[in-house]
C-alpha positions as a printed NumPy array, in Angstrom:
array([[ 69.166, 115.348, 140.598],
       [ 66.009, 115.088, 142.741],
       [ 63.813, 116.324, 139.993],
       [ 65.217, 113.544, 137.671],
       [ 64.596, 110.999, 140.259],
       [ 61.066, 112.206, 140.675],
       [ 60.505, 112.157, 136.909],
       [ 61.752, 108.477, 136.663],
       [ 59.763, 107.594, 139.691],
       [ 56.229, 108.479, 138.165],
       [ 56.207, 109.861, 134.664],
       [ 57.049, 106.493, 132.619],
       [ 54.393, 104.544, 134.695],
       [ 51.421, 106.675, 134.974],
       [ 50.157, 105.556, 131.427],
       [ 50.595, 101.853, 132.158],
       [ 47.46 , 100.015, 133.098],
       [ 43.611, 100.784, 133.172],
       [ 41.705, 102.318, 135.892],
       [ 41.099,  99.76 , 138.534],
       [ 39.774, 101.863, 141.41 ],
       [ 36.536, 103.816, 141.955],
       [ 38.12 , 107.237, 142.375],
       [ 40.24 , 107.489, 139.233],
       [ 37.715, 107.125, 136.525],
       [ 35.129, 109.083, 138.654],
       [ 37.535, 112.009, 138.533],
       [ 38.607, 111.429, 134.967],
       [ 34.958, 111.382, 133.741],
       [ 34.669, 115.017, 134.801],
       [ 37.374, 116.056, 132.372],
       [ 35.727, 113.817, 129.689],
       [ 32.423, 115.667, 130.261],
       [ 34.292, 119.139, 130.172],
       [ 35.735, 118.215, 126.689],
       [ 32.634, 116.879, 125.3  ],
       [ 30.064, 119.249, 126.601],
       [ 32.117, 122.549, 126.75 ],
       [ 30.763, 123.071, 130.378],
       [ 33.969, 123.762, 132.418],
       [ 31.907, 125.182, 135.388],
       [ 29.58 , 122.423, 136.608],
       [ 29.602, 119.506, 134.036],
       [ 27.321, 116.373, 134.079],
       [ 29.185, 113.24 , 134.936],
       [ 27.948, 109.891, 136.243],
       [ 24.271, 109.293, 135.292],
       [ 22.995, 112.799, 135.087],
       [ 24.992, 113.909, 138.372],
       [ 26.751, 117.149, 138.443],
       [ 30.402, 117.382, 139.45 ],
       [ 30.259, 118.874, 142.998],
       [ 33.999, 119.172, 143.713],
       [ 35.987, 122.308, 142.732],
       [ 37.31 , 121.872, 139.276],
       [ 40.945, 122.691, 139.168],
       [ 42.335, 119.209, 138.895],
       [ 39.776, 118.397, 136.193],
       [ 40.629, 121.59 , 134.26 ],
       [ 44.285, 120.56 , 134.239],
       [ 43.405, 116.901, 133.22 ],
       [ 41.245, 118.392, 130.384],
       [ 43.896, 120.842, 129.159],
       [ 46.4  , 117.956, 129.218],
       [ 44.157, 115.97 , 127.076],
       [ 43.331, 118.571, 124.648],
       [ 46.317, 117.894, 122.157],
       [ 45.252, 114.208, 121.652],
       [ 41.449, 115.071, 121.767],
       [ 40.543, 112.628, 124.602],
       [ 41.151, 111.794, 128.299],
       [ 43.322, 108.865, 128.824],
       [ 44.868, 107.167, 131.977],
       [ 48.225, 109.23 , 131.273],
       [ 46.679, 112.54 , 130.784],
       [ 44.307, 112.262, 133.838],
       [ 47.19 , 111.104, 136.068],
       [ 49.622, 113.832, 134.75 ],
       [ 48.493, 116.61 , 137.073],
       [ 49.169, 114.526, 140.106],
       [ 52.588, 113.396, 138.761],
       [ 53.646, 117.031, 138.033],
       [ 52.33 , 118.383, 141.386],
       [ 54.404, 115.579, 143.057],
       [ 57.431, 116.818, 141.203],
       [ 56.858, 120.391, 142.279],
       [ 56.164, 119.482, 145.896],
       [ 59.495, 117.573, 146.273],
       [ 61.525, 120.33 , 144.414],
       [ 59.904, 123.081, 146.657],
       [ 60.494, 121.125, 149.798],
       [ 64.168, 120.399, 148.997],
       [ 64.676, 124.156, 148.442],
       [ 62.887, 125.188, 151.348],
       [ 64.591, 123.03 , 153.928],
       [ 67.814, 122.783, 151.986],
       [ 68.489, 126.722, 152.452],
       [ 67.721, 126.573, 156.161],
       [ 68.727, 123.172, 157.498],
       [ 71.611, 120.82 , 157.148],
       [ 71.41 , 120.046, 153.329],
       [ 71.768, 116.414, 153.738],
       [ 68.891, 116.3  , 156.114],
       [ 66.661, 118.011, 153.617],
       [ 67.962, 115.593, 150.768],
       [ 67.305, 112.577, 152.739],
       [ 63.955, 113.908, 153.71 ],
       [ 62.85 , 114.38 , 150.044],
       [ 64.179, 110.876, 149.216],
       [ 62.06 , 109.479, 152.092],
       [ 59.093, 111.379, 150.639],
       [ 59.746, 110.055, 146.963],
       [ 59.816, 106.319, 148.245],
       [ 57.256, 106.24 , 150.935],
       [ 54.095, 104.502, 150.12 ],
       [ 51.481, 107.241, 150.633],
       [ 53.07 , 110.071, 148.597],
       [ 54.221, 107.784, 145.808],
       [ 50.821, 106.169, 145.513],
       [ 49.211, 109.688, 145.37 ],
       [ 51.457, 110.907, 142.721],
       [ 50.509, 107.889, 140.43 ],
       [ 46.679, 108.373, 140.624],
       [ 43.858, 110.469, 139.087],
       [ 42.726, 112.067, 142.403],
       [ 42.758, 115.596, 143.63 ],
       [ 44.656, 114.939, 146.853],
       [ 48.242, 115.295, 145.405],
       [ 47.445, 118.676, 143.855],
       [ 45.777, 119.837, 146.937],
       [ 48.699, 118.827, 149.171],
       [ 51.322, 120.578, 146.837],
       [ 49.21 , 123.928, 146.857],
       [ 48.702, 123.682, 150.55 ],
       [ 52.39 , 122.813, 151.44 ],
       [ 53.973, 125.265, 149.112],
       [ 51.357, 127.927, 150.412],
       [ 52.779, 127.177, 153.919],
       [ 56.322, 127.488, 152.794],
       [ 55.459, 131.017, 151.491],
       [ 53.538, 131.948, 154.633],
       [ 56.599, 131.162, 156.587],
       [ 58.822, 133.15 , 154.202],
       [ 56.298, 136.201, 154.568],
       [ 56.894, 136.276, 158.405],
       [ 60.631, 135.345, 158.315],
       [ 61.755, 137.767, 155.501],
       [ 59.081, 140.66 , 155.587],
       [ 57.676, 140.309, 159.114],
       [ 54.176, 140.169, 157.758],
       [ 54.405, 143.451, 155.963],
       [ 52.57 , 143.515, 152.683],
       [ 51.172, 140.372, 151.222],
       [ 53.177, 138.318, 148.645],
       [ 50.701, 137.619, 145.583],
       [ 51.853, 133.94 , 145.717],
       [ 50.003, 133.179, 148.908],
       [ 46.537, 134.167, 147.847],
       [ 47.213, 132.444, 144.619],
       [ 48.438, 129.252, 146.05 ],
       [ 45.661, 129.048, 148.791],
       [ 42.94 , 130.002, 146.228],
       [ 44.281, 127.26 , 144.011],
       [ 43.927, 125.011, 146.955],
       [ 40.305, 125.944, 147.508],
       [ 39.666, 125.428, 143.664],
       [ 41.137, 121.9  , 144.026],
       [ 39.031, 120.586, 147.069],
       [ 37.235, 123.278, 148.873],
       [ 37.481, 125.672, 151.827],
       [ 39.902, 123.354, 153.688],
       [ 42.647, 124.706, 151.318],
       [ 42.447, 128.115, 153.216],
       [ 41.283, 127.017, 156.743],
       [ 44.008, 124.605, 157.407],
       [ 47.057, 126.354, 156.212],
       [ 45.887, 129.693, 158.127],
       [ 45.255, 127.467, 161.157],
       [ 48.719, 126.278, 161.127],
       [ 50.168, 129.777, 160.354],
       [ 48.088, 131.349, 163.238],
       [ 49.366, 128.649, 165.806],
       [ 53.001, 129.272, 164.449],
       [ 52.631, 133.07 , 164.98 ],
       [ 51.316, 132.501, 168.454],
       [ 54.306, 130.222, 169.336],
       [ 56.722, 132.842, 168.162],
       [ 55.483, 135.175, 170.909],
       [ 56.305, 138.   , 168.727],
       [ 53.101, 139.401, 167.612],
       [ 49.977, 140.655, 169.441],
       [ 46.583, 138.897, 169.081],
       [ 45.2  , 141.667, 167.199],
       [ 48.167, 141.693, 164.689],
       [ 47.757, 137.79 , 164.213],
       [ 43.9  , 138.12 , 163.697],
       [ 44.402, 140.956, 161.123],
       [ 47.171, 138.858, 159.153],
       [ 44.917, 135.833, 158.993],
       [ 41.814, 137.697, 157.929],
       [ 43.814, 139.638, 155.313],
       [ 45.405, 136.484, 153.888],
       [ 42.056, 134.473, 154.088],
       [ 39.876, 137.158, 152.393],
       [ 42.348, 137.775, 149.566],
       [ 42.627, 134.09 , 148.952],
       [ 38.848, 133.81 , 148.576],
       [ 38.62 , 136.057, 145.44 ],
       [ 39.697, 133.439, 142.943],
       [ 37.618, 130.404, 144.124],
       [ 34.559, 132.654, 144.639],
       [ 34.468, 133.309, 141.021],
       [ 33.803, 129.544, 140.461],
       [ 31.576, 129.038, 143.328],
       [ 29.113, 131.813, 142.27 ],
       [ 29.138, 130.554, 138.714],
       [ 28.51 , 126.985, 139.823],
       [ 25.67 , 128.071, 142.258],
       [ 24.035, 129.947, 139.243],
       [ 24.062, 126.569, 137.313],
       [ 23.45 , 124.164, 140.105],
       [ 21.26 , 126.158, 142.488],
       [ 20.221, 124.819, 145.898],
       [ 21.08 , 121.192, 145.106],
       [ 24.691, 122.394, 144.503],
       [ 24.664, 124.258, 147.801],
       [ 23.451, 121.01 , 149.566],
       [ 26.243, 119.072, 148.509],
       [ 28.917, 121.771, 149.025],
       [ 27.679, 122.167, 152.572],
       [ 27.541, 118.412, 153.081],
       [ 31.029, 117.755, 151.743],
       [ 32.887, 120.625, 153.352],
       [ 30.991, 120.957, 156.795],
       [ 28.781, 118.019, 157.03 ],
       [ 31.883, 115.711, 157.161],
       [ 33.766, 118.127, 159.604],
       [ 31.031, 118.793, 162.187],
       [ 29.377, 115.294, 161.93 ],
       [ 26.03 , 116.681, 160.657],
       [ 23.187, 114.817, 159.14 ],
       [ 22.942, 115.204, 155.485],
       [ 19.5  , 114.068, 154.219],
       [ 19.597, 116.1  , 151.113],
       [ 22.212, 114.103, 149.294],
       [ 21.936, 110.585, 148.055],
       [ 25.219, 108.955, 149.526],
       [ 26.736, 108.454, 152.731],
       [ 29.729, 110.601, 153.535],
       [ 31.543, 107.619, 154.749],
       [ 35.201, 107.043, 155.822],
       [ 34.192, 107.191, 159.567],
       [ 37.   , 106.197, 161.756],
       [ 38.345, 106.924, 165.258],
       [ 41.451, 109.076, 166.098],
       [ 43.767, 106.043, 166.241],
       [ 43.075, 105.666, 162.392],
       [ 45.346, 108.773, 161.63 ],
       [ 48.297, 107.26 , 163.488],
       [ 47.92 , 103.911, 161.976],
       [ 47.568, 105.378, 158.43 ],
       [ 50.693, 107.507, 159.006],
       [ 52.693, 104.373, 159.976],
       [ 51.363, 102.732, 156.876],
       [ 52.02 , 105.62 , 154.692],
       [ 55.754, 105.796, 155.541],
       [ 56.335, 102.166, 154.758],
       [ 59.127, 100.872, 154.394],
       [ 60.709, 103.72 , 156.516],
       [ 58.395, 102.766, 159.431],
       [ 60.09 ,  99.626, 159.549],
       [ 63.454, 101.205, 159.793],
       [ 62.429, 103.468, 162.736],
       [ 60.758, 100.452, 164.386],
       [ 64.072,  98.597, 164.391],
       [ 65.836, 101.513, 165.951],
       [ 63.574, 101.072, 169.005],
       [ 65.425,  97.862, 169.97 ],
       [ 68.233,  98.354, 172.295],
       [ 67.166, 101.891, 172.978],
       [ 68.285, 103.042, 176.473],
       [ 65.921, 105.318, 178.349],
       [ 67.695, 107.118, 181.041],
       [ 65.808, 108.296, 184.349],
       [ 66.273, 112.064, 184.745],
       [ 64.879, 112.012, 188.387],
       [ 62.785, 115.058, 187.723],
       [ 58.931, 115.374, 188.195],
       [ 56.454, 115.017, 185.404],
       [ 55.779, 118.848, 185.749],
       [ 59.424, 119.691, 185.375],
       [ 59.67 , 117.421, 182.367],
       [ 56.757, 118.93 , 180.631],
       [ 57.962, 122.574, 181.401],
       [ 61.395, 121.676, 180.048],
       [ 59.95 , 119.972, 177.051],
       [ 57.815, 123.141, 176.454],
       [ 60.788, 125.399, 176.807],
       [ 62.817, 123.33 , 174.441],
       [ 59.959, 123.524, 171.817],
       [ 59.883, 127.423, 172.083],
       [ 63.493, 127.719, 171.718],
       [ 63.763, 125.494, 168.698],
       [ 65.075, 126.781, 165.342],
       [ 62.271, 128.519, 163.608],
       [ 62.243, 126.018, 160.639],
       [ 61.826, 123.163, 162.938],
       [ 59.357, 124.92 , 165.254],
       [ 57.29 , 125.718, 162.113],
       [ 57.347, 122.053, 160.915],
       [ 56.431, 120.659, 164.332],
       [ 53.601, 123.023, 164.561],
       [ 52.419, 122.052, 160.943],
       [ 52.375, 118.385, 161.472],
       [ 50.721, 118.698, 165.019],
       [ 48.197, 121.079, 163.795],
       [ 47.365, 118.915, 160.682],
       [ 47.028, 115.736, 162.761],
       [ 44.812, 117.657, 165.263],
       [ 42.696, 119.14 , 162.694],
       [ 41.826, 115.928, 160.803],
       [ 41.317, 114.137, 164.015],
       [ 37.972, 116.424, 164.486],
       [ 35.797, 115.242, 161.637],
       [ 34.311, 111.74 , 161.737],
       [ 35.444, 111.135, 158.04 ],
       [ 39.138, 110.161, 158.051],
       [ 41.315, 108.846, 155.138],
       [ 44.991, 108.309, 154.659],
       [ 45.239, 110.989, 151.905],
       [ 43.952, 113.704, 154.206],
       [ 47.097, 113.653, 156.255],
       [ 49.461, 114.019, 153.146],
       [ 50.198, 117.791, 153.873],
       [ 51.823, 116.678, 157.093],
       [ 54.13 , 114.29 , 155.301],
       [ 56.93 , 116.8  , 154.248],
       [ 57.318, 118.297, 157.726],
       [ 57.353, 114.636, 159.351],
       [ 59.939, 113.657, 156.849],
       [ 62.389, 116.474, 157.962],
       [ 62.455, 115.155, 161.566],
       [ 62.575, 111.46 , 160.323],
       [ 65.529, 112.438, 158.259],
       [ 67.251, 113.956, 161.133],
       [ 66.551, 110.65 , 163.308],
       [ 67.832, 108.633, 160.161],
       [ 71.207, 110.552, 160.095],
       [ 71.598, 110.062, 163.835],
       [ 70.843, 106.379, 163.691],
       [ 73.371, 106.13 , 160.711],
       [ 76.055, 107.91 , 162.589],
       [ 75.621, 106.588, 166.062],
       [ 73.598, 103.302, 166.024],
       [ 75.278, 101.722, 163.052],
       [ 73.8  ,  98.288, 163.579],
       [ 70.277,  99.469, 163.016],
       [ 71.184, 100.698, 159.435],
       [ 72.914,  97.488, 158.603],
       [ 70.069,  95.285, 159.985],
       [ 67.445,  97.236, 158.071],
       [ 69.391,  97.119, 154.95 ],
       [ 70.036,  93.338, 155.423],
       [ 66.186,  92.709, 156.214],
       [ 65.227,  94.723, 152.928],
       [ 67.836,  92.834, 151.027],
       [ 66.723,  89.484, 152.112],
       [ 63.066,  90.267, 151.254],
       [ 64.007,  91.49 , 147.73 ],
       [ 66.287,  88.468, 147.236],
       [ 63.35 ,  86.062, 148.18 ],
       [ 60.953,  87.982, 145.712],
       [ 63.469,  87.924, 142.936],
       [ 63.935,  84.221, 143.46 ],
       [ 60.319,  83.526, 143.382],
       [ 60.04 ,  85.51 , 140.065],
       [ 63.064,  83.77 , 138.591],
       [ 61.521,  80.316, 139.384],
       [ 58.148,  81.496, 137.99 ],
       [ 59.891,  82.782, 134.758],
       [ 61.646,  79.398, 134.327],
       [ 58.333,  77.438, 134.852],
       [ 59.501,  75.693, 137.893],
       [ 56.682,  76.931, 140.079],
       [ 53.012,  77.963, 139.25 ],
       [ 51.887,  80.608, 141.817],
       [ 48.258,  80.286, 140.933],
       [ 48.312,  76.552, 141.792],
       [ 50.044,  77.13 , 145.02 ],
       [ 47.71 ,  80.144, 145.913],
       [ 44.716,  77.982, 145.208],
       [ 45.585,  75.448, 147.958],
       [ 45.338,  77.941, 150.645],
       [ 43.049,  80.74 , 149.364],
       [ 39.529,  80.42 , 148.201],
       [ 38.619,  84.026, 147.665],
       [ 38.102,  84.502, 143.727],
       [ 39.344,  88.024, 143.678],
       [ 42.628,  87.248, 145.427],
       [ 43.245,  84.106, 143.234],
       [ 42.705,  86.344, 140.005],
       [ 45.123,  88.957, 141.322],
       [ 47.798,  86.228, 141.65 ],
       [ 46.997,  85.165, 138.135],
       [ 47.384,  88.716, 136.621],
       [ 50.754,  89.302, 138.31 ],
       [ 51.916,  85.778, 137.279],
       [ 51.037,  86.63 , 133.559],
       [ 53.46 ,  89.382, 133.685],
       [ 56.379,  87.173, 134.134],
       [ 55.261,  84.299, 131.964],
       [ 56.678,  85.252, 129.53 ],
       [ 58.234,  88.632, 130.61 ],
       [ 58.221,  91.556, 128.232],
       [ 61.38 ,  93.608, 127.455],
       [ 60.293,  96.356, 129.978],
       [ 59.83 ,  93.805, 132.826],
       [ 63.191,  92.333, 132.07 ],
       [ 64.82 ,  95.833, 132.24 ],
       [ 63.251,  96.592, 135.572],
       [ 64.239,  93.215, 137.102],
       [ 67.857,  93.98 , 136.088],
       [ 67.829,  97.198, 137.712],
       [ 66.364,  95.875, 140.918],
       [ 69.189,  93.162, 140.742],
       [ 71.803,  95.71 , 140.288],
       [ 70.899,  97.976, 143.199],
       [ 70.506,  94.68 , 145.278],
       [ 74.166,  93.706, 144.675],
       [ 75.111,  97.251, 145.451],
       [ 73.478,  96.865, 148.87 ],
       [ 75.213,  93.903, 149.642],
       [ 78.403,  95.246, 148.55 ],
       [ 77.956,  98.312, 150.734],
       [ 77.112,  96.198, 153.617],
       [ 80.574,  94.633, 153.371],
       [ 82.018,  98.269, 153.723],
       [ 82.117, 100.465, 156.837],
       [ 80.591, 103.639, 155.51 ],
       [ 77.05 , 103.59 , 156.977],
       [ 75.645, 106.602, 155.059],
       [ 76.304, 104.696, 151.718],
       [ 74.408, 101.702, 153.168],
       [ 71.553, 104.181, 153.83 ],
       [ 71.628, 105.585, 150.298],
       [ 71.909, 102.117, 148.762],
       [ 68.896, 100.932, 150.764],
       [ 66.87 , 104.179, 149.442],
       [ 67.937, 103.158, 145.954],
       [ 66.665,  99.654, 146.565],
       [ 63.416, 101.052, 147.736],
       [ 63.068, 103.182, 144.625],
       [ 63.712, 100.215, 142.407],
       [ 61.153,  98.032, 144.284],
       [ 58.591, 100.783, 143.47 ],
       [ 59.447, 100.659, 139.83 ],
       [ 58.858,  96.938, 139.886],
       [ 55.495,  97.351, 141.657],
       [ 54.338, 100.192, 139.263],
       [ 55.91 ,  98.957, 136.017],
       [ 55.082,  95.286, 136.405],
       [ 52.817,  94.245, 139.247],
       [ 50.277,  96.887, 139.253],
       [ 50.275,  97.097, 135.541],
       [ 49.294,  93.453, 135.458],
       [ 46.66 ,  93.889, 138.244],
       [ 45.181,  97.058, 136.375],
       [ 44.903,  95.438, 133.085],
       [ 43.403,  92.195, 134.443],
       [ 40.867,  93.885, 136.793],
       [ 39.79 ,  96.602, 134.459],
       [ 36.277,  97.247, 133.007],
       [ 37.801,  98.249, 129.804],
       [ 37.816,  94.747, 127.968],
       [ 34.071,  94.488, 129.014],
       [ 33.236,  97.909, 127.515],
       [ 34.881,  97.135, 124.194],
       [ 32.982,  93.799, 124.043],
       [ 29.393,  95.036, 124.816],
       [ 30.025,  98.039, 122.432],
       [ 30.824,  95.58 , 119.479],
       [ 28.001,  93.14 , 120.388],
       [ 25.04 ,  95.253, 121.327],
       [ 23.429,  98.41 , 119.805],
       [ 24.447, 100.734, 122.836],
       [ 24.39 , 104.435, 122.291],
       [ 24.183, 107.763, 124.354],
       [ 20.488, 107.399, 124.79 ],
       [ 19.832, 103.837, 125.997],
       [ 22.601, 103.048, 128.708],
       [ 21.304, 103.122, 132.299],
       [ 22.675, 102.454, 135.697],
       [ 21.336, 103.032, 139.338],
       [ 22.922, 106.168, 140.921],
       [ 22.187, 105.712, 144.666],
       [ 25.393, 104.863, 146.563],
       [ 23.212, 104.178, 149.778],
       [ 21.77 , 101.14 , 147.955],
       [ 23.693, 100.293, 144.881],
       [ 27.238, 100.245, 143.645],
       [ 28.386, 102.824, 141.042],
       [ 30.284, 101.699, 138.033],
       [ 32.698, 104.539, 137.588],
       [ 35.226, 102.514, 135.62 ],
       [ 32.573, 101.069, 133.117],
       [ 31.268, 104.591, 132.799],
       [ 34.737, 105.992, 131.765],
       [ 35.38 , 103.366, 129.109],
       [ 31.876, 103.725, 127.7  ],
       [ 32.435, 107.484, 127.253],
       [ 30.526, 108.821, 130.279],
       [ 27.139, 108.301, 128.682],
       [ 25.339, 106.492, 131.457],
       [ 21.792, 107.758, 132.615],
       [ 19.942, 107.474, 135.801],
       [ 17.534, 104.693, 135.769],
       [ 15.43 , 105.676, 138.68 ],
       [ 15.327, 109.194, 137.627],
       [ 14.207, 108.723, 134.186],
       [ 12.251, 105.334, 134.374],
       [ 12.739, 104.638, 130.592],
       [ 10.24 , 102.231, 128.622],
       [ 13.307, 100.086, 127.549],
       [ 16.957, 100.058, 127.203],
       [ 20.038,  98.503, 128.604],
       [ 20.911,  98.282, 132.175],
       [ 24.383,  97.877, 133.712],
       [ 24.828,  96.552, 137.36 ],
       [ 26.844,  94.321, 139.739],
       [ 25.611,  90.688, 140.187],
       [ 24.813,  91.594, 143.77 ],
       [ 22.834,  94.497, 142.789],
       [ 20.778,  92.725, 140.04 ],
       [ 18.846,  90.721, 142.589],
       [ 17.907,  93.884, 144.394],
       [ 16.785,  95.591, 141.066],
       [ 14.629,  92.737, 140.04 ],
       [ 12.924,  92.529, 143.452],
       [ 12.396,  96.305, 143.612],
       [ 10.906,  96.661, 139.951],
       [  9.575,  93.31 , 139.319],
       [  5.954,  94.779, 139.173],
       [  6.774,  97.118, 136.347],
       [  9.969,  96.003, 134.41 ],
       [ 11.056,  92.669, 132.736],
       [ 14.866,  92.438, 133.035],
       [ 16.711,  89.961, 130.733],
       [ 20.498,  89.199, 131.534],
       [ 22.61 ,  89.382, 128.28 ],
       [ 26.215,  88.947, 129.446],
       [ 28.568,  89.545, 132.287],
       [ 32.141,  89.98 , 132.991],
       [ 33.999,  86.649, 133.225],
       [ 36.035,  87.987, 136.294],
       [ 35.702,  90.333, 139.135],
       [ 36.016,  94.038, 138.303],
       [ 38.338,  95.799, 140.857],
       [ 36.418,  98.969, 141.416],
       [ 33.175,  97.419, 142.315],
       [ 34.703,  94.061, 143.73 ],
       [ 32.241,  92.06 , 141.771],
       [ 31.165,  90.975, 138.375],
       [ 29.195,  93.407, 136.101],
       [ 25.935,  92.388, 134.351],
       [ 24.472,  93.841, 131.116],
       [ 20.7  ,  93.256, 131.008],
       [ 17.977,  94.55 , 128.516],
       [ 14.762,  95.72 , 130.111],
       [ 11.17 ,  96.617, 129.021],
       [  8.178,  98.012, 130.825],
       [  5.38 ,  95.607, 131.367]])
């Protein structure tokens, strides 16, 4: 049942809509280069740049694309979608055998419908695949201790951790073994020497598979490859200066950022648990702070092994990613399954003992959904025009264009849109019906189902409209038909410290861009954003003449600006 829910949640929608972010076409272009060049070790990607990330995700994208002969949105997003399905399935199996099954089941439903995990499952990125290998690897490490008491080493552990390294680098080994080492210490069952031996044994055996690629890539890329690998994996973590690479490592945030992104990532369930805080009675124990801390520590040490492991995992992952200056919400995804198991336990407690909270949240979500469906219905009937209403209060062009893209999906609606709206309406009626009854657990399940259909509405209608409207693909088709562009005369700037990279346009033009500053050609065609065009003219006015030819009529989402095509010639 859970696998079917996962499939419905992601697979029908990953092929709908173009790329409209920087990350997706950047990763997909690596698979394009692999298929076209035959270089599966260190292929050339954006403007004569080599692909510095480990290639497992890109290998899977390329293999998925082989039957049709080209990389598409569907085939490039497929590895993330399949990894998501595997993650949810293994999470249900792991916790369902060890804890109250209903708790494990609800935990998987929270994961399927929460914002961060669902979004990652729908995108062409490496993070979902990394999370799946790391989390299932942690499950296997737990089983190794629980069933075999660290005797032997199941081959699944070095395979999973090795694949994690081949997905995003050494963090795929370091973080799971850090979690496992702390867990073994908390068990107070093994000596320090035994724990060190186990971690070294597991770590070294897990390095064999990825080292084959790292050595092969170093032979191709040389010191330049090593500079980027060291900057990406250690420069980010230890806040080091990286003068040898041409881009900022970025994503610098404080420790508070991790907790805010966790709260945002678990939406809408964060709201549910926020509601539960109202009316919460805190009893004074009369004990000193020292006694409370001692009792809490003893309680943690005496927890069931599965919950102790989950607590150690989520705390260690949060601590680990609080150290580097670079912080992103997707880094924390390996903690989500372990947090979800505690949230599910709390959700069952609320449902059983604080019945009003479940009903209030269900009512809140139902009212919001009813309001949205009412606005959609009025839009479909032509009684309101959201673009005109928005233009009275908003003057930012990108926002107004987004409202226009979404409105187009409902005026008139296609058959798919109507089917999704009917599904949302049916579940909404079910929520209202269950609220009239007294069985709170059914209200909780109905609310989860409503969240699920809301995700379908967002993926199948709203995001599809935004992706199609803000994509670079129409512009790519236009310039290919109008101008004599080929694989030798298309140029861009490739210096992220100064200019924006046009990853979306690069993908839709076949990954054929060349680095203008590196080659300094005599003539050709240059693509850039409207903001960067002024910089380029100023920097090269003494040696080049640039003539604007055409531009996008709208703002392209991945660069948040219009894109200009110009011809150039040396003076």
